[in-house]
Amino acid sequence: MEVGQMQRRLVDYTKSLFMEGFLDAQFLQLQQLQDESNPDFVVEVVSLFFDDSEKLLNDLTMALDQPNVDFKKVDAHVHQLKGSSSSIGAQRVKNACIAFRSFCEEQNIDATLRCLQQVKQEYYLVKNKLETMLRLEQQIVAAGGSIPMIELGF
Amino acid sequence: MDSGFQSQIHIIANSIPPLNSSAASLAILLSSSFNQTDEISFDEIETKVAPTLFLAVTTIPYLSQISYVGLEGLFFSYYIDGNQTLSTYANSSFSSRKKHVWYKQPVDNQTGKLYGEPVTSHSFNVVNTSWFQVALNHSWGYSSLENGWNNGGEPLFLTSVSLLGKGVIAMGVPVKRLTDRLGGIINLYGGSLSLITMDGKLLLNGIPNTKFIYANGTIFLQFLWPNGFKNFPCSNDTPETYKLDIDGKEYNVRCSTVEISGVQSVYALALSHEGMASFVYSKINYSHIALVVTMVFFVIPLVFFVSSMITNAQRETCLHDKLIKQMEATQQAERKSMNKSLALVGASHDIRAALAGITGFIDLCLANAAPGSDFEAYLKQMSLCAQDLLGLLNSILDTSKIEAGMMNLEEQEFNLADLIEHVVNLYHPVGMIKGVDVVLDPCDGSIIKLSQVKGDRGKLKQILSNILSNAVKFTVEGHVCVRAWVREHDFKPEKLASTRKGLGKYVSRLFSDKNEGNGDVKAESAVRQNRDSVEIVFEVDDTGKGIPKEKQKSVFENYVQVKETAAGQVGTGLGLGIVQSLVRLMGGEIGIVDKEFGEKGTCFRFNVFLTAFEIQGDAMYGGTNSSFAIRNYSPKLGICTPSPKLDGSQVVLFMQNIERRRVSQKFLERLGISVLVVDHCHHFPSALKKIQSKLNSLLNSSRRSDMSCRSDISSSSSKEMPLSAMEGTEHKLPFNRRKDTPSFILLVIDVNAESFSELWRIVAEFRRGLHSTCCKVIWLDKPTSPCIDPKRLDPDDEILLQPFHGSRLHRVIKLLPEFGNLSQGISSSSESSKHPYSKTRLRSTQRNDEIQEYVSSSDERYSKQGPSSPTLVHTRGRLKSKRKNEDSAESSNGEMPLFGKRILIAEDNKMLSILAIATATQLGADVEHCENGNEALERVCNGLKAQRNYDYVLMDCEMSPMNGYEATRRIRIEEERYGVRIPIIALTAHTSGTEALEAGMDAHLNKPLVANELMKVIESLQTKK
């Protein structure tokens, strides 16, 4: 594929991510932090987010699987997940986390399980999207192009 | 040759074929229709024989006669006489009672039937002839030579064959046919032929003086000479050749036998030697001509080819030769140039050092100089000069760069009018010392209108300076005039008259252009392509020695100087070469304009292409200038619609220099100002008086009409003016008042023309004579030797330093009421400033705006809207947007407001910590990171001990093993011992930060960390401090 075409595709794709609410302005902040001295910043942070979240989700699943659910622990995990998702700008994961936490406070086990499913779903969705985007970026870089800046008014 | 003829004769002889076979087959054919025994009756002959005979005579070639002869005398024959076929017959036998008579009757050519009346014909006794007897016994044809039946009895080759022994069929071919053909061929080649049958019947006797003799069965050829004869045997089977001399010609006679139509014959062929030779010769001539022609056709191209090859070879050798020489020369030149460059580089280092010293000391002086003093101004000028010198030095070093086409234009925005004025002012003092006035001619004012342009300021200045310095240098008296205007274009540069004349030079220029290097050409095209580009034409006109016509071309070459003028003047001769290169780099062309005969000096003209930025009057002021702009625009608007209060002003120019006077006058008049020019001191008082009288008469009349007079005025005015004149003009003045009479008089007086005191006296007298009319005097003084006594001046008067052009001229124009002067403003400003000099010296920024304001007013009032204004508006829009981009880019990544700050980030989430570190690092901070409260405390304590405190601590609240609140509390305790308070900013995921503030943190930030918010917090902390 031609570089210009790929660049256009990347821009369109990224825009769609923003439009559909997968990502928010925080992700732009993240991108702005990437510069010559730190060229793989976004990739690093995103992969870190993936590791972190996967671990947390595992922990959460395990914690909710216990006969006596320790809601404090669950809440701490969700809090962490919320922190990392908000720091990457994964808006929908963050929103799901917020709902999760409110149910944690209620100690509603059914709702928390539902929320876990939702968080997981959102997480895998955003992961998928982010991976696609990063792959596209890598392709552009490999083809010798530069990654276009996405300008969105937030 | 002979054999050739012989074979030809044989061929012809054979062409009359022996008729034996056809005769025999005819006989067989006929015999089949008869009985062996029966007599053949004439009827049978007519019905059976005659059609066959007719068929034969019409089909067999050459056959001219065919006949049937019966034994008994019955006879039937067809023969051809001319075109007519005739028949001869005898219908009675010898034995019949009828008389044996032959009849002749014409025959129908188509059918063979007889028609017409039979005519009795001469009869032959055929039966008794020998050939008949012989033929009767031959069943296979017998050939003989006999006479035919026709009237002439012409000889025929007769072939006869017996028909059943009762008759004979005879077929005859005329001899004449053969002899005609033979004779025709032989005569053609100048020979002759005689022919005889073996039995002695002569067929043809062509050879003169000879005859055949038949004796004893042998044929002899007898040659007859006048004195006798000689016989040669001729009937031998083998051909024999004799040489004979006939009529003085030598002949080869050859005898040979030939069978013609079955008849054995002998022929003698006589061929003349000469005849043969002449024949050959004639043929040879033809062939020679043909040969020669062929040769010629072959040789001409050959010669042509060879010669062209030779020329080519010569040319090539010549070229090689030249190339080698050229290469040597080039190498030498390169070596020289290299050495020169090296020397220059060496020298430049020293010169630079010296220059650096000069500029340094100037700066030192400048620091000590009283601000606003002349001294400071001069120092600044010096500093500028030194910088220019440095620039020039660099440019000279760049000459080689230019030549290689590697010099690039450094585009920047600048004020063109300012630049030109600056350069002119630079050389004004130089000229003044020599008594040469350097005048800036604004021409149509288009340059002032253009104002902001984009281009290579330094190089343009260099070009102008170079030409101007040359002009000043080589001018001893008179003036140097600098003109500049914008050419309304068509992009095509005008052909400068002196540089290009005729096709040849044009072509040569083309080539020289190529040699000039691609860089120039590229730059040129690039410059031309720009749609916003304006073409600006400069002229530097001096009254110096001038350059001789024949040298005008060469002055632009490097190191060339016009020798006659070089005495006493120094220079490298590099200047104009560089100038030309630079001008071409800017897309223009430089040349010398031809002057009128009798005019002195030289006029250089060059054009450059710059990018226009804006046209003045488009209201571009904003921001800091806004108040000024508002102040200036309001009067401008008033001017646009000339109010009745503001009448035309009268400007009196009294200047020494003709050119400056002319230029100033022209410019003022162009703006619609009434100008009175005084060229000599003697005329000055009278001119002033004239104005005075005009004014006073007006004043008197107006006083009379509207009764607003003052008594003291009337008394003084009546003293000055003759009453009669007043009376005479009285009735028409009120109508013309607005147009003819000035309400404001501005005197511009060059103090150098006359002693100051004398001038002052005249002006004072003039002033006395004036009454209500506002009069202002501008005293033009030399900057070098001021001779004006400021104390004697009227408080309204101003002193301007020469040169009176450019911004100073504009300022003077601005003093006129119709150009925005509010008299109160002037008076107040003049009162406020104690020293007149300080008032006249214009601050550069202010000057700029003033000029622009003034031009904008004049623009709207006097000039049409520029045709290029839409594009310019467009340009500006683009520029604005570009700037905006730059701004945003700057704010996003350019600045590093936290540069040098040490920040500790305590954050246990790896991802969030990376984010925070990156954010802070991008803001320029020196970041350290720790994972929990314990570590944070430890690091802070270490910092406190080592006296290297962190400037800020970013603390995550929920960490383990020690959380942020706890860590903060402990830090607060720790740091109290050192008497410091490190700002600690909480990073929380919670929206409210009350807990954090309670724990002793200074501020809190929501996670994730955002640069703007971090900066906001830090700024607020700083202001708190």
PDB file of N, CA and C in Angstrom, chain B residues 931-935 937 956-968 970:
ATOM      1  N   GLU B 931       9.200   4.430  43.736  1.00  0.00           N
ATOM      2  CA  GLU B 931       8.035   3.583  43.594  1.00  0.00           C
ATOM      3  C   GLU B 931       7.048   3.673  44.760  1.00  0.00           C
ATOM      4  N   ASN B 932       7.516   4.152  45.869  1.00  0.00           N
ATOM      5  CA  ASN B 932       6.584   4.205  47.006  1.00  0.00           C
ATOM      6  C   ASN B 932       6.977   5.317  47.967  1.00  0.00           C
ATOM      7  N   GLY B 933       6.172   5.445  49.016  1.00  0.00           N
ATOM      8  CA  GLY B 933       6.365   6.525  49.970  1.00  0.00           C
ATOM      9  C   GLY B 933       7.688   6.433  50.706  1.00  0.00           C
ATOM     10  N   ASN B 934       8.078   5.228  51.017  1.00  0.00           N
ATOM     11  CA  ASN B 934       9.355   5.053  51.698  1.00  0.00           C
ATOM     12  C   ASN B 934      10.503   5.621  50.890  1.00  0.00           C
ATOM     13  N   GLU B 935      10.526   5.172  49.670  1.00  0.00           N
ATOM     14  CA  GLU B 935      11.616   5.632  48.791  1.00  0.00           C
ATOM     15  C   GLU B 935      11.581   7.139  48.636  1.00  0.00           C
ATOM     16  N   LEU B 937      10.435   9.361  50.688  1.00  0.00           N
ATOM     17  CA  LEU B 937      10.924   9.993  51.912  1.00  0.00           C
ATOM     18  C   LEU B 937      12.448   9.952  51.952  1.00  0.00           C
ATOM     19  N   ASP B 956       2.066  10.229  44.358  1.00  0.00           N
ATOM     20  CA  ASP B 956       0.859   9.430  44.231  1.00  0.00           C
ATOM     21  C   ASP B 956       0.349   9.149  45.652  1.00  0.00           C
ATOM     22  N   CYS B 957      -0.957   9.133  45.777  1.00  0.00           N
ATOM     23  CA  CYS B 957      -1.463   8.987  47.146  1.00  0.00           C
ATOM     24  C   CYS B 957      -1.526   7.539  47.590  1.00  0.00           C
ATOM     25  N   GLU B 958      -1.989   6.682  46.681  1.00  0.00           N
ATOM     26  CA  GLU B 958      -2.199   5.313  47.114  1.00  0.00           C
ATOM     27  C   GLU B 958      -1.058   4.432  46.679  1.00  0.00           C
ATOM     28  N   MET B 959      -0.134   4.307  47.559  1.00  0.00           N
ATOM     29  CA  MET B 959       1.007   3.460  47.259  1.00  0.00           C
ATOM     30  C   MET B 959       1.189   2.507  48.433  1.00  0.00           C
ATOM     31  N   SER B 960       1.904   1.453  48.203  1.00  0.00           N
ATOM     32  CA  SER B 960       2.282   0.592  49.305  1.00  0.00           C
ATOM     33  C   SER B 960       3.767   0.289  49.143  1.00  0.00           C
ATOM     34  N   PRO B 961       4.536   0.150  50.135  1.00  0.00           N
ATOM     35  CA  PRO B 961       4.089   0.015  51.524  1.00  0.00           C
ATOM     36  C   PRO B 961       3.703   1.345  52.190  1.00  0.00           C
ATOM     37  N   MET B 962       4.253   2.487  51.776  1.00  0.00           N
ATOM     38  CA  MET B 962       3.841   3.714  52.440  1.00  0.00           C
ATOM     39  C   MET B 962       3.075   4.531  51.416  1.00  0.00           C
ATOM     40  N   ASN B 963       1.911   5.030  51.820  1.00  0.00           N
ATOM     41  CA  ASN B 963       1.162   5.793  50.827  1.00  0.00           C
ATOM     42  C   ASN B 963       1.620   7.251  50.804  1.00  0.00           C
ATOM     43  N   GLY B 964       1.064   7.990  49.927  1.00  0.00           N
ATOM     44  CA  GLY B 964       1.531   9.355  49.682  1.00  0.00           C
ATOM     45  C   GLY B 964       1.271  10.279  50.847  1.00  0.00           C
ATOM     46  N   TYR B 965       0.146  10.097  51.503  1.00  0.00           N
ATOM     47  CA  TYR B 965      -0.173  11.000  52.607  1.00  0.00           C
ATOM     48  C   TYR B 965       0.847  10.846  53.727  1.00  0.00           C
ATOM     49  N   GLU B 966       1.090   9.587  54.006  1.00  0.00           N
ATOM     50  CA  GLU B 966       2.036   9.304  55.085  1.00  0.00           C
ATOM     51  C   GLU B 966       3.408   9.877  54.735  1.00  0.00           C
ATOM     52  N   ALA B 967       3.809   9.611  53.535  1.00  0.00           N
ATOM     53  CA  ALA B 967       5.132  10.081  53.101  1.00  0.00           C
ATOM     54  C   ALA B 967       5.199  11.597  53.214  1.00  0.00           C
ATOM     55  N   THR B 968       4.146  12.263  52.835  1.00  0.00           N
ATOM     56  CA  THR B 968       4.149  13.717  52.895  1.00  0.00           C
ATOM     57  C   THR B 968       4.286  14.203  54.330  1.00  0.00           C
ATOM     58  N   ARG B 970       5.612  12.757  56.737  1.00  0.00           N
ATOM     59  CA  ARG B 970       6.975  12.539  57.238  1.00  0.00           C
ATOM     60  C   ARG B 970       7.951  13.523  56.624  1.00  0.00           C
TER      61      ARG B 970
END
